Short mmCIF file of C-alpha atoms and ligand atoms in Angstrom, two decimals:
data_model
loop_
_atom_site.label_atom_id
_atom_site.label_comp_id
_atom_site.label_asym_id
_atom_site.label_seq_id
_atom_site.Cartn_x
_atom_site.Cartn_y
_atom_site.Cartn_z
CA MET A 2 144.73 117.03 -37.04
CA LYS A 3 148.63 119.37 -38.15
CA LEU A 4 149.14 122.72 -37.03
CA LYS A 5 149.31 124.50 -40.03
CA GLU A 6 145.57 123.48 -40.52
CA ILE A 7 144.32 124.63 -37.09
CA ILE A 8 146.46 127.73 -37.69
CA GLU A 9 144.63 128.38 -41.05
CA LYS A 10 140.81 127.16 -39.94
CA LEU A 11 141.23 129.46 -36.96
CA GLN A 12 143.37 132.33 -38.29
CA LEU A 13 146.32 131.89 -35.42
CA ARG A 14 149.08 134.87 -36.34
CA VAL A 15 152.59 132.66 -35.48
CA ILE A 16 155.15 134.22 -33.22
CA THR A 17 157.37 131.63 -34.13
CA ALA A 18 157.12 127.96 -34.65
CA GLN A 19 160.87 126.92 -35.39
CA GLY A 20 160.34 123.33 -34.87
CA GLY A 21 157.66 123.75 -38.61
CA PHE A 22 153.85 123.33 -38.55
CA GLU A 23 153.30 119.84 -39.43
CA THR A 24 153.15 118.86 -35.68
CA GLU A 25 150.21 116.75 -35.07
CA VAL A 26 148.23 118.15 -32.74
CA THR A 27 146.47 115.39 -30.30
CA GLY A 28 143.20 117.44 -28.74
CA GLY A 29 143.45 121.24 -26.63
CA TYR A 30 144.06 122.35 -22.99
CA THR A 31 142.92 125.56 -21.65
CA SER A 32 144.16 126.62 -18.50
CA ASP A 33 145.98 129.78 -16.96
CA LEU A 34 147.26 127.59 -13.69
CA LEU A 35 150.65 126.40 -14.76
CA SER A 36 150.44 123.05 -12.06
CA ASP A 37 147.36 122.44 -13.87
CA VAL A 38 148.72 122.11 -16.84
CA MET A 39 151.62 120.11 -16.27
CA ALA A 40 149.49 117.65 -14.53
CA ASN A 41 146.21 117.48 -16.97
CA SER A 42 147.53 118.22 -20.65
CA GLN A 43 148.34 115.10 -22.79
CA LYS A 44 151.33 115.05 -24.96
CA GLY A 45 150.48 117.13 -28.31
CA ASN A 46 148.09 119.21 -27.32
CA ILE A 47 147.82 122.63 -27.58
CA TRP A 48 147.55 125.04 -25.07
CA ILE A 49 145.39 127.79 -24.83
CA THR A 50 145.86 130.77 -22.36
CA LEU A 51 146.13 133.64 -21.41
CA GLN A 52 149.98 133.60 -19.67
CA THR A 53 152.85 135.03 -21.49
CA HIS A 54 155.58 134.56 -19.13
CA GLN A 55 158.31 132.65 -20.46
CA ASN A 56 157.46 129.51 -17.58
CA ILE A 57 154.92 128.55 -20.76
CA ILE A 58 157.70 127.41 -22.66
CA ALA A 59 159.34 124.83 -19.86
CA VAL A 60 155.72 123.37 -19.19
CA ALA A 61 155.09 123.04 -23.03
CA LYS A 62 158.59 121.83 -23.75
CA LEU A 63 157.76 119.24 -20.65
CA LYS A 64 154.46 118.15 -21.34
CA GLU A 65 156.01 117.98 -25.19
CA LEU A 66 152.50 120.17 -26.11
CA SER A 67 152.12 120.98 -30.26
CA GLY A 68 152.38 124.47 -29.42
CA ILE A 69 150.46 127.47 -27.30
CA VAL A 70 148.43 129.75 -28.01
CA LEU A 71 148.29 133.07 -26.71
CA VAL A 72 144.49 134.92 -26.27
CA LYS A 73 142.88 138.14 -26.19
CA GLY A 74 145.83 139.44 -28.36
CA ARG A 75 148.15 139.05 -25.25
CA GLU A 76 152.13 139.61 -26.74
CA PRO A 77 154.97 136.85 -25.38
CA ASP A 78 157.45 138.46 -22.83
CA GLU A 79 161.08 139.32 -24.97
CA GLU A 80 162.11 136.13 -22.92
CA THR A 81 159.09 133.95 -23.79
CA THR A 82 159.92 134.69 -27.32
CA ASN A 83 163.42 133.75 -27.42
CA LYS A 84 163.13 130.18 -25.46
CA ALA A 85 159.68 129.69 -27.49
CA GLU A 86 162.58 129.84 -30.76
CA GLU A 87 165.29 127.74 -28.89
CA GLU A 88 163.26 125.10 -27.55
CA LYS A 89 160.72 124.99 -30.74
CA ILE A 90 157.53 125.30 -29.48
CA PRO A 91 155.62 127.21 -31.92
CA LEU A 92 154.13 129.92 -30.31
CA LEU A 93 150.46 131.62 -31.49
CA SER A 94 148.45 134.44 -30.89
CA SER A 95 144.63 135.62 -31.03
CA LYS A 96 142.70 138.31 -30.83
CA GLU A 97 139.65 135.92 -29.86
CA SER A 98 139.04 135.38 -26.03
CA ALA A 99 140.04 131.69 -24.39
CA PHE A 100 136.09 130.42 -24.89
CA SER A 101 135.57 131.37 -28.64
CA ILE A 102 139.26 129.15 -29.50
CA THR A 103 138.33 126.84 -26.86
CA GLY A 104 134.89 126.06 -29.10
CA LYS A 105 136.05 126.70 -32.01
CA LEU A 106 139.27 124.53 -31.51
CA TYR A 107 136.69 121.52 -29.72
CA LYS A 108 134.58 121.76 -32.37
CA LEU A 109 137.44 121.49 -35.79
CA ILE A 110 138.71 118.45 -34.10
CA SER A 111 135.89 116.34 -33.23
CA GLU A 112 134.82 116.68 -36.76
CA LYS A 113 138.01 116.20 -37.84
CA LYS A 114 137.54 112.76 -35.59
CA ILE A 115 134.00 111.73 -36.94
CA ASP A 116 135.87 112.05 -40.29
CA ALA A 117 138.90 109.88 -39.62
CA MET B 1284 173.26 105.67 0.69
CA GLU B 1285 175.21 105.09 -2.90
CA PRO B 1286 172.86 103.05 -5.49
CA GLU B 1287 174.59 100.68 -6.84
CA ASN B 1288 175.45 100.66 -10.45
CA GLY B 1289 174.02 103.86 -9.68
CA PHE B 1290 173.51 107.17 -11.58
CA ILE B 1291 173.74 110.23 -9.91
CA GLN B 1292 173.30 113.72 -10.74
CA GLU B 1293 173.15 117.15 -8.79
CA PHE B 1294 171.56 120.36 -9.43
CA LYS B 1295 171.58 123.88 -8.07
CA VAL B 1296 168.47 126.00 -7.43
CA LYS B 1297 169.05 130.14 -7.44
CA GLY B 1298 165.74 131.24 -5.37
CA GLY B 1299 163.73 133.53 -7.96
CA ASP B 1300 165.54 133.08 -10.87
CA PHE B 1301 162.56 132.20 -13.32
CA SER B 1302 164.52 132.62 -16.28
CA LYS B 1303 166.23 129.23 -15.89
CA ALA B 1304 163.29 127.80 -13.97
CA GLY B 1305 162.48 124.32 -15.25
CA SER B 1306 165.84 123.35 -17.06
CA ILE B 1307 166.38 121.20 -14.34
CA SER B 1308 163.56 118.77 -14.41
CA THR B 1309 163.47 119.21 -18.81
CA GLU B 1310 167.37 117.74 -17.86
CA ILE B 1311 165.69 114.77 -15.44
CA LYS B 1312 163.44 114.12 -18.23
CA GLU B 1313 166.13 113.76 -21.66
CA ILE B 1314 168.24 111.68 -19.23
CA LEU B 1315 165.36 109.06 -18.31
CA GLN B 1316 164.56 109.60 -22.37
CA GLU B 1317 168.15 108.77 -23.15
CA VAL B 1318 168.41 105.84 -21.01
CA GLY B 1319 164.82 104.14 -21.96
CA ILE B 1320 162.69 104.67 -18.88
CA ASP B 1321 158.99 103.78 -19.69
CA SER B 1322 157.17 107.35 -21.03
CA SER B 1323 154.34 106.82 -18.41
CA ILE B 1324 157.17 106.91 -15.70
CA ILE B 1325 159.15 109.73 -17.13
CA ARG B 1326 155.67 111.89 -16.97
CA ARG B 1327 154.91 111.23 -13.93
CA VAL B 1328 158.69 111.76 -13.36
CA ALA B 1329 158.23 115.33 -15.01
CA ILE B 1330 155.26 116.57 -13.27
CA ALA B 1331 156.66 115.65 -9.75
CA SER B 1332 160.46 117.50 -10.62
CA TYR B 1333 158.89 120.16 -11.78
CA GLU B 1334 156.77 121.24 -9.34
CA ALA B 1335 159.19 120.46 -6.18
CA GLU B 1336 161.91 122.61 -9.11
CA MET B 1337 159.00 125.22 -8.79
CA ASN B 1338 158.40 125.73 -5.32
CA MET B 1339 162.03 125.89 -4.67
CA VAL B 1340 162.23 128.73 -6.93
CA MET B 1341 159.43 130.47 -5.62
CA TYR B 1342 159.61 130.08 -2.19
CA SER B 1343 163.52 129.44 -0.95
CA ARG B 1344 166.83 131.32 -1.31
CA LYS B 1345 168.64 128.19 -2.87
CA GLY B 1346 168.55 124.72 -3.35
CA GLU B 1347 170.36 121.34 -4.37
CA VAL B 1348 168.01 118.74 -6.09
CA SER B 1349 169.93 115.16 -6.22
CA PHE B 1350 168.76 112.55 -8.77
CA ILE B 1351 169.09 109.30 -8.14
CA LEU B 1352 168.34 106.34 -10.95
CA ASP B 1353 169.24 103.03 -10.11
CA SER B 1354 167.88 99.16 -11.21
CA VAL B 1355 165.17 99.15 -9.02
CA LYS B 1356 164.21 103.26 -8.63
CA ILE B 1357 163.81 106.76 -9.81
CA LEU B 1358 164.41 109.11 -6.78
CA ILE B 1359 164.95 112.89 -6.62
CA LYS B 1360 165.54 114.32 -3.65
CA THR B 1361 165.20 118.54 -2.65
CA SER B 1362 166.74 120.12 0.15
CA ASP B 1363 166.83 124.48 0.52
CA GLU B 1364 167.48 127.10 2.43
CA GLY B 1365 164.11 129.00 2.89
CA PRO B 1366 161.54 129.79 5.31
CA GLY B 1367 160.26 125.99 5.79
CA ILE B 1368 156.67 125.16 5.61
CA GLU B 1369 155.21 125.92 9.02
CA ASP B 1370 151.81 123.46 8.39
CA ILE B 1371 152.67 120.70 6.39
CA ASP B 1372 149.41 119.25 6.47
CA LYS B 1373 148.03 122.49 5.16
CA ALA B 1374 150.40 122.71 2.80
CA MET B 1375 149.54 119.58 0.98
CA GLN B 1376 145.85 120.40 0.58
CA GLU B 1377 145.02 121.28 -2.62
CA GLY B 1378 144.07 124.40 -3.24
CA PHE B 1379 146.30 125.96 -0.34
CA SER B 1380 148.84 127.94 -1.77
CA THR B 1381 151.10 131.56 -0.11
CA ALA B 1382 151.75 132.74 -3.59
CA THR B 1383 152.42 135.81 -4.07
CA ASP B 1384 150.05 138.08 -6.60
CA GLU B 1385 153.06 138.58 -8.95
CA MET B 1386 153.71 134.63 -8.81
CA ARG B 1387 149.91 134.57 -9.41
CA GLU B 1388 150.13 136.48 -12.19
CA MET B 1389 152.37 133.97 -13.73
CA GLY B 1390 150.16 131.08 -13.53
CA PHE B 1391 151.77 129.63 -10.41
CA GLY B 1392 149.60 129.50 -6.62
CA ALA B 1393 146.85 127.22 -7.44
CA GLY B 1394 147.66 125.16 -4.81
CA MET B 1395 148.22 121.92 -6.86
CA GLY B 1396 152.02 121.15 -6.66
CA LEU B 1397 152.83 119.35 -3.26
CA PRO B 1398 149.35 117.08 -3.86
CA ASN B 1399 150.50 116.12 -8.02
CA ILE B 1400 154.25 115.56 -6.45
CA LYS B 1401 152.07 112.80 -4.05
CA LYS B 1402 149.04 111.95 -6.40
CA HIS B 1403 152.00 110.91 -8.97
CA SER B 1404 154.65 109.25 -7.16
CA ASP B 1405 155.28 105.98 -5.29
CA GLU B 1406 156.65 107.42 -2.03
CA PHE B 1407 156.98 110.68 -0.81
CA LYS B 1408 158.33 112.50 2.24
CA ILE B 1409 158.80 115.68 2.96
CA THR B 1410 160.14 117.63 6.33
CA SER B 1411 160.94 121.36 6.90
CA GLU B 1412 161.82 123.29 9.75
CA ILE B 1413 160.65 126.78 10.12
CA GLY B 1414 163.07 129.46 9.56
CA LYS B 1415 165.50 126.84 7.50
CA GLY B 1416 164.54 125.04 4.80
CA THR B 1417 162.58 121.96 3.10
CA ASN B 1418 163.32 118.81 2.09
CA LEU B 1419 161.73 116.49 0.04
CA SER B 1420 162.28 112.76 -1.04
CA ILE B 1421 160.27 111.25 -3.96
CA THR B 1422 160.36 107.67 -5.37
CA PHE B 1423 158.93 106.41 -8.64
CA TYR B 1424 160.19 102.65 -9.33
CA LEU B 1425 160.86 101.41 -12.59
CA GLU B 1426 158.20 97.94 -11.65
CA GLN B 1427 155.16 98.17 -10.30
CA GLN B 1428 155.94 95.19 -8.43
CA ASN B 1429 158.53 96.98 -6.42
CA LYS B 1430 156.34 99.27 -4.50
CA GLN B 1431 155.81 98.50 -1.05
N1 ATP C 1701 160.11 124.52 -0.46
C1 ATP C 1701 158.97 125.57 -0.02
N2 ATP C 1701 159.35 126.35 0.96
C2 ATP C 1701 158.71 126.94 1.52
N3 ATP C 1701 157.72 126.76 1.02
C3 ATP C 1701 156.56 126.17 0.12
C4 ATP C 1701 157.94 125.20 -0.01
N4 ATP C 1701 157.28 124.45 -0.87
C5 ATP C 1701 155.81 124.90 -0.72
N5 ATP C 1701 155.62 125.77 0.24
C6 ATP C 1701 154.43 125.74 1.09
O1 ATP C 1701 153.39 125.27 0.73
C7 ATP C 1701 152.51 125.74 -0.15
C8 ATP C 1701 151.92 125.06 -1.08
O2 ATP C 1701 152.72 124.68 -2.25
P1 ATP C 1701 151.89 123.90 -3.39
O3 ATP C 1701 153.08 123.78 -4.05
O4 ATP C 1701 151.28 122.94 -3.13
O5 ATP C 1701 151.17 124.93 -4.06
P2 ATP C 1701 151.79 126.12 -4.69
O6 ATP C 1701 153.07 126.24 -5.06
O7 ATP C 1701 151.27 127.72 -4.09
O8 ATP C 1701 151.13 126.76 -6.22
P3 ATP C 1701 151.38 125.79 -7.47
O9 ATP C 1701 152.36 124.88 -7.11
O10 ATP C 1701 149.68 125.62 -7.91
O11 ATP C 1701 151.71 126.96 -8.60
C9 ATP C 1701 152.78 126.81 -0.88
O12 ATP C 1701 151.98 127.85 -1.38
C10 ATP C 1701 153.98 127.60 0.36
O13 ATP C 1701 153.11 128.19 1.12
MG1 MG C 1702 154.13 124.81 -5.90
#
């Protein structure tokens, strides 16, 4: 499923998406612990978190994640946005909780897999 | 020990500098991709080098990372000047962390870094001296049959 479809269906706000919206999202990972995301996320996953510090961009880049969704309307630090632009990591946000966004995303992606 | 026909690159780490944190691991990853190393190995190296780099940023005053690539292996060595680790066995346990509240707020402090370095590498050595610093040696074999 393409990133743009997820942005549309989950009504995510785009903070930056220098890499474009055509990235393929392979699944999602929800966690606020960087070591956990480092060890357990898969390439192409979209990462759902309340962490807003710039270190999330390095993790997303190293793991080749398809984007980051900040939950509960959290605003990224300025350096985070700058780094996301530089590294072309799509940075998105939602007013909803991690639980709710994760549930919706899970449903969306599994329905898509059944269709295919 | 000089690797035969090997490639060596050294990096410096400044303790407490979160603005560049992760850049060494990213550079190492890019080198490995350029050389055409298998992506499953790159993934393991990225996890281990990131955790080693972050620990130096978090706990040490300063340190160095050397990255060595030869025909059989990838070797990452770190040495830092810092507080050292009092009880290495404890530090190696998943969940053990002395991260400050501030670090935890940034998403560090799960106590998973060192265990994950060990889990994702073929060989892992850690030595530490209280009040001096910590050294890691992390090896990945390019071919699994070269594993000891
Ligand atoms: N280079 C180092 N210098 C001094 N102490 C260290 C160093 N590396 C690790 N430690 C100690 O070992 C503990 C465990 O490290 P580990 O990387 O496993 O977890 P963490 O850094 O606390 O959390 P996480 O890596 O999950 O964010 C640290 O909390 C710290 O006390
Ligand atoms: Mg750590």
